[in-house]
Amino acid sequence: MKIHIEVVGDLYEDEVIIRCGQVDDTIQKIHQYILEQTRSPVKLTFYKDNQEFYFPLDDVLFFETDGEHIHAQTADDAFRIKYRLYELEEMLPKNFVRASKSAIVNTRKIYSVTRNLTASSLIQFAGSHKHVYVSRYYYNGLRQKLSPDKSRLSPRN
């Protein structure tokens, strides 16, 4: 594969062109990666009492509903947000995954998952005593996100 970078001074908008003989898995991954990099980052406002907070999404361990309100849980605190879980699911980066009808978790912050074959499995987070449960329905999707990409692993000799 050849890679060329051409600098054009009077270009209005950056442009990426992929020339290929066929669209295979590698080309699709490159395309997806470029799309992810060009998306504007999601900015959320977090609320607690009469204050508004602005901090990186990476500080959030999980989002959870308590019925009528959605809360963002960090390692130290909980904040209200003004979105529904289904709205968050569409706008959050791919490292946030639905864990149950009432929770979305940040896979970058997961420390362990204690599997329970007959009920929900326990998710624990790094640097926090907080935990949430992943339902059996969402377990496999979460597991795929947490597993290393097998296509990047080199075969053993």
Short mmCIF file of N, CA and C in Angstrom, two decimals:
data_model
loop_
_atom_site.label_atom_id
_atom_site.label_comp_id
_atom_site.label_asym_id
_atom_site.label_seq_id
_atom_site.Cartn_x
_atom_site.Cartn_y
_atom_site.Cartn_z
N MET A 1 0.85 -1.17 0.00
CA MET A 1 0.00 0.00 0.00
C MET A 1 0.90 1.24 0.00
N LYS A 2 0.60 2.16 -0.87
CA LYS A 2 1.32 3.43 -0.94
C LYS A 2 0.50 4.49 -0.22
N ILE A 3 1.21 5.43 0.42
CA ILE A 3 0.54 6.54 1.08
C ILE A 3 1.22 7.83 0.64
N HIS A 4 0.42 8.78 0.17
CA HIS A 4 0.92 10.08 -0.26
C HIS A 4 0.18 11.17 0.51
N ILE A 5 0.91 12.19 0.92
CA ILE A 5 0.29 13.37 1.52
C ILE A 5 0.68 14.56 0.65
N GLU A 6 -0.33 15.25 0.17
CA GLU A 6 -0.11 16.39 -0.71
C GLU A 6 -0.65 17.64 -0.01
N VAL A 7 0.21 18.63 0.20
CA VAL A 7 -0.19 19.87 0.84
C VAL A 7 -0.58 20.88 -0.25
N VAL A 8 -1.83 21.34 -0.18
CA VAL A 8 -2.36 22.32 -1.13
C VAL A 8 -2.75 23.55 -0.32
N GLY A 9 -2.04 24.64 -0.50
CA GLY A 9 -2.20 25.83 0.32
C GLY A 9 -3.55 26.49 0.28
N ASP A 10 -4.21 26.54 -0.87
CA ASP A 10 -5.46 27.29 -0.97
C ASP A 10 -6.70 26.39 -0.92
N LEU A 11 -6.57 25.23 -0.33
CA LEU A 11 -7.68 24.29 -0.22
C LEU A 11 -8.68 24.78 0.83
N TYR A 12 -9.96 24.83 0.48
CA TYR A 12 -11.01 25.29 1.40
C TYR A 12 -11.24 24.28 2.53
N GLU A 13 -11.25 23.00 2.20
CA GLU A 13 -11.53 21.95 3.17
C GLU A 13 -10.60 20.78 2.88
N ASP A 14 -10.08 20.13 3.94
CA ASP A 14 -9.24 18.96 3.74
C ASP A 14 -10.03 17.86 3.04
N GLU A 15 -9.34 17.12 2.20
CA GLU A 15 -9.97 16.05 1.43
C GLU A 15 -9.09 14.81 1.49
N VAL A 16 -9.69 13.67 1.71
CA VAL A 16 -8.97 12.40 1.71
C VAL A 16 -9.55 11.55 0.59
N ILE A 17 -8.68 11.08 -0.30
CA ILE A 17 -9.09 10.22 -1.40
C ILE A 17 -8.43 8.87 -1.20
N ILE A 18 -9.22 7.82 -1.26
CA ILE A 18 -8.68 6.46 -1.16
C ILE A 18 -8.83 5.82 -2.53
N ARG A 19 -7.72 5.49 -3.15
CA ARG A 19 -7.75 4.78 -4.44
C ARG A 19 -7.40 3.32 -4.18
N CYS A 20 -8.26 2.44 -4.64
CA CYS A 20 -8.03 1.02 -4.38
C CYS A 20 -8.60 0.18 -5.52
N GLY A 21 -8.08 -1.01 -5.65
CA GLY A 21 -8.57 -1.95 -6.66
C GLY A 21 -9.91 -2.54 -6.28
N GLN A 22 -10.13 -2.70 -4.97
CA GLN A 22 -11.40 -3.19 -4.45
C GLN A 22 -11.54 -2.76 -3.00
N VAL A 23 -12.77 -2.67 -2.56
CA VAL A 23 -13.02 -2.29 -1.18
C VAL A 23 -13.03 -3.57 -0.34
N ASP A 24 -11.97 -3.74 0.43
CA ASP A 24 -11.89 -4.90 1.31
C ASP A 24 -11.98 -4.44 2.77
N ASP A 25 -11.76 -5.35 3.69
CA ASP A 25 -11.88 -5.05 5.11
C ASP A 25 -10.90 -3.95 5.54
N THR A 26 -9.70 -3.99 5.05
CA THR A 26 -8.69 -2.98 5.40
C THR A 26 -9.12 -1.60 4.95
N ILE A 27 -9.59 -1.49 3.73
CA ILE A 27 -10.05 -0.19 3.21
C ILE A 27 -11.24 0.32 4.01
N GLN A 28 -12.16 -0.57 4.36
CA GLN A 28 -13.32 -0.16 5.16
C GLN A 28 -12.88 0.34 6.53
N LYS A 29 -11.90 -0.32 7.13
CA LYS A 29 -11.40 0.12 8.45
C LYS A 29 -10.72 1.48 8.36
N ILE A 30 -9.95 1.71 7.31
CA ILE A 30 -9.31 3.01 7.10
C ILE A 30 -10.38 4.09 6.94
N HIS A 31 -11.37 3.81 6.14
CA HIS A 31 -12.46 4.75 5.92
C HIS A 31 -13.18 5.07 7.24
N GLN A 32 -13.50 4.04 8.01
CA GLN A 32 -14.19 4.23 9.28
C GLN A 32 -13.33 5.03 10.25
N TYR A 33 -12.04 4.76 10.29
CA TYR A 33 -11.13 5.48 11.17
C TYR A 33 -11.09 6.96 10.82
N ILE A 34 -11.00 7.26 9.54
CA ILE A 34 -10.97 8.67 9.09
C ILE A 34 -12.27 9.36 9.48
N LEU A 35 -13.41 8.70 9.30
CA LEU A 35 -14.69 9.29 9.68
C LEU A 35 -14.75 9.58 11.18
N GLU A 36 -14.27 8.64 11.98
CA GLU A 36 -14.28 8.83 13.43
C GLU A 36 -13.39 9.99 13.85
N GLN A 37 -12.27 10.17 13.18
CA GLN A 37 -11.34 11.24 13.53
C GLN A 37 -11.86 12.61 13.15
N THR A 38 -12.72 12.68 12.15
CA THR A 38 -13.21 13.97 11.69
C THR A 38 -14.50 14.41 12.35
N ARG A 39 -15.13 13.55 13.12
CA ARG A 39 -16.34 13.94 13.84
C ARG A 39 -15.98 14.94 14.92
N SER A 40 -16.86 15.90 15.10
CA SER A 40 -16.61 16.87 16.18
C SER A 40 -16.88 16.17 17.51
N PRO A 41 -16.05 16.42 18.51
CA PRO A 41 -16.24 15.74 19.79
C PRO A 41 -17.55 16.17 20.45
N VAL A 42 -18.15 15.23 21.14
CA VAL A 42 -19.41 15.48 21.83
C VAL A 42 -19.12 16.31 23.07
N LYS A 43 -19.87 17.37 23.24
CA LYS A 43 -19.75 18.23 24.43
C LYS A 43 -21.07 18.15 25.19
N LEU A 44 -20.99 17.77 26.45
CA LEU A 44 -22.17 17.69 27.29
C LEU A 44 -22.05 18.66 28.45
N THR A 45 -23.19 19.15 28.88
CA THR A 45 -23.25 19.97 30.09
C THR A 45 -23.76 19.07 31.21
N PHE A 46 -23.05 19.09 32.32
CA PHE A 46 -23.42 18.29 33.48
C PHE A 46 -23.94 19.24 34.56
N TYR A 47 -24.97 18.81 35.29
CA TYR A 47 -25.63 19.68 36.27
C TYR A 47 -25.60 19.06 37.65
N LYS A 48 -25.33 19.92 38.63
CA LYS A 48 -25.42 19.51 40.03
C LYS A 48 -25.84 20.73 40.82
N ASP A 49 -26.95 20.59 41.52
CA ASP A 49 -27.55 21.72 42.24
C ASP A 49 -27.75 22.88 41.25
N ASN A 50 -27.21 24.05 41.54
CA ASN A 50 -27.38 25.20 40.66
C ASN A 50 -26.17 25.45 39.78
N GLN A 51 -25.28 24.48 39.66
CA GLN A 51 -24.06 24.66 38.88
C GLN A 51 -24.08 23.82 37.61
N GLU A 52 -23.41 24.36 36.58
CA GLU A 52 -23.18 23.62 35.35
C GLU A 52 -21.70 23.26 35.31
N PHE A 53 -21.40 22.05 34.88
CA PHE A 53 -20.03 21.58 34.82
C PHE A 53 -19.69 21.17 33.39
N TYR A 54 -18.44 21.39 33.01
CA TYR A 54 -17.93 21.03 31.69
C TYR A 54 -16.62 20.29 31.89
N PHE A 55 -16.63 19.00 31.64
CA PHE A 55 -15.41 18.21 31.76
C PHE A 55 -15.42 17.14 30.68
N PRO A 56 -14.28 16.53 30.41
CA PRO A 56 -14.19 15.55 29.32
C PRO A 56 -15.08 14.33 29.56
N LEU A 57 -15.62 13.79 28.49
CA LEU A 57 -16.44 12.58 28.57
C LEU A 57 -15.66 11.41 29.14
N ASP A 58 -14.36 11.42 28.95
CA ASP A 58 -13.54 10.31 29.46
C ASP A 58 -13.57 10.22 30.98
N ASP A 59 -14.01 11.27 31.67
CA ASP A 59 -14.14 11.22 33.13
C ASP A 59 -15.37 10.44 33.57
N VAL A 60 -16.30 10.20 32.65
CA VAL A 60 -17.56 9.53 32.98
C VAL A 60 -17.35 8.01 32.97
N LEU A 61 -17.75 7.37 34.07
CA LEU A 61 -17.70 5.91 34.15
C LEU A 61 -18.90 5.30 33.44
N PHE A 62 -20.08 5.86 33.75
CA PHE A 62 -21.30 5.35 33.14
C PHE A 62 -22.42 6.38 33.25
N PHE A 63 -23.43 6.21 32.42
CA PHE A 63 -24.67 6.97 32.46
C PHE A 63 -25.75 6.01 32.93
N GLU A 64 -26.62 6.49 33.82
CA GLU A 64 -27.64 5.60 34.37
C GLU A 64 -28.92 6.38 34.61
N THR A 65 -30.05 5.72 34.44
CA THR A 65 -31.33 6.35 34.70
C THR A 65 -31.86 5.87 36.05
N ASP A 66 -32.51 6.77 36.76
CA ASP A 66 -33.16 6.39 38.02
C ASP A 66 -34.68 6.50 37.88
N GLY A 67 -35.14 6.46 36.66
CA GLY A 67 -36.56 6.60 36.39
C GLY A 67 -36.81 7.80 35.50
N GLU A 68 -36.80 9.00 36.09
CA GLU A 68 -37.08 10.17 35.27
C GLU A 68 -35.84 10.99 34.93
N HIS A 69 -34.74 10.82 35.65
CA HIS A 69 -33.52 11.58 35.38
C HIS A 69 -32.39 10.66 34.93
N ILE A 70 -31.49 11.21 34.12
CA ILE A 70 -30.30 10.50 33.70
C ILE A 70 -29.12 11.11 34.44
N HIS A 71 -28.28 10.25 35.00
CA HIS A 71 -27.11 10.72 35.74
C HIS A 71 -25.83 10.22 35.08
N ALA A 72 -24.83 11.08 35.08
CA ALA A 72 -23.49 10.71 34.64
C ALA A 72 -22.68 10.47 35.91
N GLN A 73 -22.10 9.30 36.02
CA GLN A 73 -21.33 8.94 37.21
C GLN A 73 -19.85 9.02 36.91
N THR A 74 -19.12 9.84 37.67
CA THR A 74 -17.66 9.86 37.58
C THR A 74 -17.13 9.05 38.76
N ALA A 75 -15.83 8.98 38.91
CA ALA A 75 -15.25 8.24 40.03
C ALA A 75 -15.65 8.85 41.37
N ASP A 76 -15.87 10.17 41.39
CA ASP A 76 -16.11 10.86 42.66
C ASP A 76 -17.53 11.38 42.86
N ASP A 77 -18.29 11.55 41.78
CA ASP A 77 -19.54 12.29 41.91
C ASP A 77 -20.55 11.86 40.85
N ALA A 78 -21.79 12.31 41.03
CA ALA A 78 -22.85 12.06 40.05
C ALA A 78 -23.42 13.40 39.61
N PHE A 79 -23.72 13.51 38.32
CA PHE A 79 -24.24 14.74 37.73
C PHE A 79 -25.46 14.40 36.89
N ARG A 80 -26.42 15.31 36.86
CA ARG A 80 -27.58 15.14 36.01
C ARG A 80 -27.24 15.63 34.62
N ILE A 81 -27.86 15.03 33.62
CA ILE A 81 -27.74 15.52 32.26
C ILE A 81 -29.13 15.60 31.66
N LYS A 82 -29.25 16.36 30.57
CA LYS A 82 -30.57 16.60 29.99
C LYS A 82 -30.78 15.83 28.68
N TYR A 83 -30.33 14.61 28.64
CA TYR A 83 -30.55 13.75 27.47
C TYR A 83 -31.15 12.44 27.96
N ARG A 84 -31.79 11.74 27.07
CA ARG A 84 -32.29 10.40 27.34
C ARG A 84 -31.20 9.41 26.94
N LEU A 85 -31.27 8.19 27.46
CA LEU A 85 -30.23 7.20 27.14
C LEU A 85 -30.17 6.90 25.64
N TYR A 86 -31.32 6.81 24.99
CA TYR A 86 -31.30 6.51 23.55
C TYR A 86 -30.64 7.65 22.76
N GLU A 87 -30.78 8.89 23.23
CA GLU A 87 -30.10 10.02 22.57
C GLU A 87 -28.60 9.95 22.79
N LEU A 88 -28.21 9.62 24.01
CA LEU A 88 -26.78 9.48 24.32
C LEU A 88 -26.15 8.35 23.51
N GLU A 89 -26.88 7.27 23.39
CA GLU A 89 -26.38 6.11 22.66
C GLU A 89 -25.98 6.47 21.23
N GLU A 90 -26.72 7.37 20.61
CA GLU A 90 -26.44 7.78 19.23
C GLU A 90 -25.33 8.82 19.13
N MET A 91 -25.14 9.63 20.16
CA MET A 91 -24.18 10.73 20.05
C MET A 91 -22.84 10.47 20.72
N LEU A 92 -22.76 9.52 21.63
CA LEU A 92 -21.51 9.26 22.34
C LEU A 92 -20.51 8.52 21.46
N PRO A 93 -19.21 8.67 21.77
CA PRO A 93 -18.18 7.91 21.03
C PRO A 93 -18.37 6.40 21.22
N LYS A 94 -17.70 5.63 20.37
CA LYS A 94 -17.89 4.18 20.35
C LYS A 94 -17.42 3.46 21.60
N ASN A 95 -16.62 4.12 22.45
CA ASN A 95 -16.20 3.46 23.68
C ASN A 95 -17.31 3.43 24.74
N PHE A 96 -18.44 4.10 24.47
CA PHE A 96 -19.61 4.02 25.34
C PHE A 96 -20.58 3.00 24.76
N VAL A 97 -20.94 2.02 25.58
CA VAL A 97 -21.76 0.90 25.11
C VAL A 97 -22.92 0.68 26.07
N ARG A 98 -24.06 0.34 25.50
CA ARG A 98 -25.25 0.04 26.30
C ARG A 98 -24.98 -1.23 27.10
N ALA A 99 -25.26 -1.17 28.41
CA ALA A 99 -25.06 -2.33 29.28
C ALA A 99 -26.39 -2.91 29.76
N SER A 100 -27.42 -2.09 29.75
CA SER A 100 -28.76 -2.54 30.16
C SER A 100 -29.75 -1.50 29.69
N LYS A 101 -31.01 -1.73 29.95
CA LYS A 101 -32.03 -0.75 29.58
C LYS A 101 -31.81 0.57 30.32
N SER A 102 -31.11 0.51 31.45
CA SER A 102 -30.95 1.70 32.27
C SER A 102 -29.52 2.22 32.37
N ALA A 103 -28.57 1.67 31.57
CA ALA A 103 -27.18 2.12 31.72
C ALA A 103 -26.39 2.03 30.42
N ILE A 104 -25.49 3.01 30.26
CA ILE A 104 -24.48 3.03 29.20
C ILE A 104 -23.14 3.17 29.90
N VAL A 105 -22.17 2.32 29.56
CA VAL A 105 -20.88 2.32 30.26
C VAL A 105 -19.74 2.77 29.34
N ASN A 106 -18.71 3.35 29.96
CA ASN A 106 -17.50 3.74 29.26
C ASN A 106 -16.53 2.56 29.32
N THR A 107 -16.33 1.88 28.20
CA THR A 107 -15.51 0.67 28.20
C THR A 107 -14.05 0.96 28.55
N ARG A 108 -13.60 2.19 28.37
CA ARG A 108 -12.21 2.55 28.73
C ARG A 108 -11.99 2.57 30.23
N LYS A 109 -13.05 2.63 31.00
CA LYS A 109 -12.94 2.72 32.47
C LYS A 109 -13.25 1.41 33.17
N ILE A 110 -13.64 0.37 32.41
CA ILE A 110 -14.00 -0.90 33.03
C ILE A 110 -12.75 -1.62 33.52
N TYR A 111 -12.81 -2.02 34.80
CA TYR A 111 -11.71 -2.75 35.42
C TYR A 111 -11.95 -4.26 35.35
N SER A 112 -13.22 -4.67 35.62
CA SER A 112 -13.52 -6.10 35.60
C SER A 112 -15.02 -6.33 35.33
N VAL A 113 -15.30 -7.53 34.84
CA VAL A 113 -16.68 -7.97 34.65
C VAL A 113 -16.78 -9.34 35.30
N THR A 114 -17.66 -9.46 36.28
CA THR A 114 -17.88 -10.73 36.95
C THR A 114 -19.09 -11.38 36.31
N ARG A 115 -18.86 -12.43 35.56
CA ARG A 115 -19.90 -13.07 34.76
C ARG A 115 -20.85 -13.87 35.63
N ASN A 116 -22.12 -13.72 35.36
CA ASN A 116 -23.16 -14.50 36.00
C ASN A 116 -24.01 -15.09 34.89
N LEU A 117 -24.01 -16.39 34.75
CA LEU A 117 -24.70 -17.04 33.64
C LEU A 117 -26.21 -16.97 33.73
N THR A 118 -26.77 -16.83 34.92
CA THR A 118 -28.22 -16.85 35.08
C THR A 118 -28.84 -15.47 35.29
N ALA A 119 -28.02 -14.46 35.50
CA ALA A 119 -28.56 -13.11 35.75
C ALA A 119 -27.59 -12.08 35.18
N SER A 120 -27.77 -10.84 35.58
CA SER A 120 -26.89 -9.76 35.12
C SER A 120 -25.48 -9.94 35.68
N SER A 121 -24.48 -9.51 34.91
CA SER A 121 -23.08 -9.60 35.33
C SER A 121 -22.63 -8.26 35.89
N LEU A 122 -21.75 -8.30 36.87
CA LEU A 122 -21.28 -7.11 37.58
C LEU A 122 -20.10 -6.46 36.86
N ILE A 123 -20.20 -5.15 36.59
CA ILE A 123 -19.11 -4.38 36.00
C ILE A 123 -18.52 -3.50 37.09
N GLN A 124 -17.20 -3.57 37.27
CA GLN A 124 -16.51 -2.70 38.21
C GLN A 124 -15.56 -1.79 37.43
N PHE A 125 -15.34 -0.59 37.96
CA PHE A 125 -14.58 0.43 37.26
C PHE A 125 -13.26 0.72 37.96
N ALA A 126 -12.25 1.05 37.17
CA ALA A 126 -10.92 1.36 37.70
C ALA A 126 -10.98 2.64 38.53
N GLY A 127 -10.35 2.62 39.70
CA GLY A 127 -10.25 3.80 40.54
C GLY A 127 -11.55 4.23 41.20
N SER A 128 -12.51 3.33 41.33
CA SER A 128 -13.79 3.70 41.92
C SER A 128 -14.46 2.48 42.55
N HIS A 129 -15.24 2.73 43.57
CA HIS A 129 -16.04 1.65 44.18
C HIS A 129 -17.38 1.49 43.47
N LYS A 130 -17.67 2.35 42.52
CA LYS A 130 -18.93 2.31 41.78
C LYS A 130 -18.99 1.06 40.90
N HIS A 131 -20.20 0.58 40.72
CA HIS A 131 -20.40 -0.58 39.84
C HIS A 131 -21.78 -0.47 39.19
N VAL A 132 -21.95 -1.25 38.13
CA VAL A 132 -23.22 -1.30 37.41
C VAL A 132 -23.35 -2.73 36.88
N TYR A 133 -24.53 -3.10 36.48
CA TYR A 133 -24.76 -4.45 35.97
C TYR A 133 -25.00 -4.43 34.47
N VAL A 134 -24.45 -5.42 33.77
CA VAL A 134 -24.72 -5.61 32.36
C VAL A 134 -25.71 -6.77 32.25
N SER A 135 -26.81 -6.54 31.54
CA SER A 135 -27.82 -7.59 31.40
C SER A 135 -27.33 -8.66 30.42
N ARG A 136 -27.95 -9.83 30.50
CA ARG A 136 -27.56 -10.91 29.60
C ARG A 136 -27.75 -10.51 28.14
N TYR A 137 -28.76 -9.69 27.87
CA TYR A 137 -29.05 -9.25 26.50
C TYR A 137 -27.91 -8.42 25.92
N TYR A 138 -27.29 -7.57 26.72
CA TYR A 138 -26.23 -6.67 26.23
C TYR A 138 -24.82 -7.21 26.49
N TYR A 139 -24.70 -8.33 27.18
CA TYR A 139 -23.38 -8.85 27.57
C TYR A 139 -22.46 -9.11 26.38
N ASN A 140 -22.96 -9.78 25.34
CA ASN A 140 -22.10 -10.13 24.21
C ASN A 140 -21.58 -8.89 23.47
N GLY A 141 -22.40 -7.86 23.32
CA GLY A 141 -21.95 -6.63 22.69
C GLY A 141 -20.85 -5.95 23.49
N LEU A 142 -21.01 -5.94 24.80
CA LEU A 142 -19.98 -5.38 25.67
C LEU A 142 -18.71 -6.21 25.59
N ARG A 143 -18.85 -7.49 25.60
CA ARG A 143 -17.69 -8.41 25.54
C ARG A 143 -16.89 -8.18 24.26
N GLN A 144 -17.58 -7.99 23.14
CA GLN A 144 -16.89 -7.72 21.87
C GLN A 144 -16.11 -6.42 21.93
N LYS A 145 -16.66 -5.40 22.57
CA LYS A 145 -15.96 -4.12 22.70
C LYS A 145 -14.73 -4.24 23.58
N LEU A 146 -14.79 -5.10 24.59
CA LEU A 146 -13.68 -5.25 25.53
C LEU A 146 -12.59 -6.17 25.01
N SER A 147 -12.93 -7.09 24.12
CA SER A 147 -11.95 -8.04 23.60
C SER A 147 -11.02 -7.35 22.61
N PRO A 148 -9.73 -7.71 22.65
CA PRO A 148 -8.82 -7.13 21.66
C PRO A 148 -9.21 -7.54 20.25
N ASP A 149 -8.96 -6.65 19.30
CA ASP A 149 -9.26 -6.92 17.89
C ASP A 149 -8.36 -8.06 17.42
N LYS A 150 -8.97 -9.21 17.14
CA LYS A 150 -8.19 -10.38 16.76
C LYS A 150 -7.45 -10.20 15.43
N SER A 151 -7.94 -9.30 14.58
CA SER A 151 -7.28 -9.10 13.30
C SER A 151 -5.93 -8.38 13.48
N ARG A 152 -5.72 -7.71 14.62
CA ARG A 152 -4.46 -7.02 14.87
C ARG A 152 -3.45 -7.92 15.53
N LEU A 153 -3.89 -9.07 16.04
CA LEU A 153 -2.97 -9.97 16.70
C LEU A 153 -2.19 -10.76 15.67
N SER A 154 -0.90 -10.88 15.88
CA SER A 154 -0.09 -11.67 14.94
C SER A 154 -0.14 -13.13 15.34
N PRO A 155 -0.12 -14.03 14.35
CA PRO A 155 -0.17 -15.46 14.67
C PRO A 155 1.11 -15.89 15.34
N ARG A 156 0.97 -16.83 16.27
CA ARG A 156 2.14 -17.36 16.98
C ARG A 156 2.78 -18.47 16.15
N ASN A 157 4.08 -18.54 16.20
CA ASN A 157 4.81 -19.60 15.47
C ASN A 157 5.17 -20.73 16.38
#
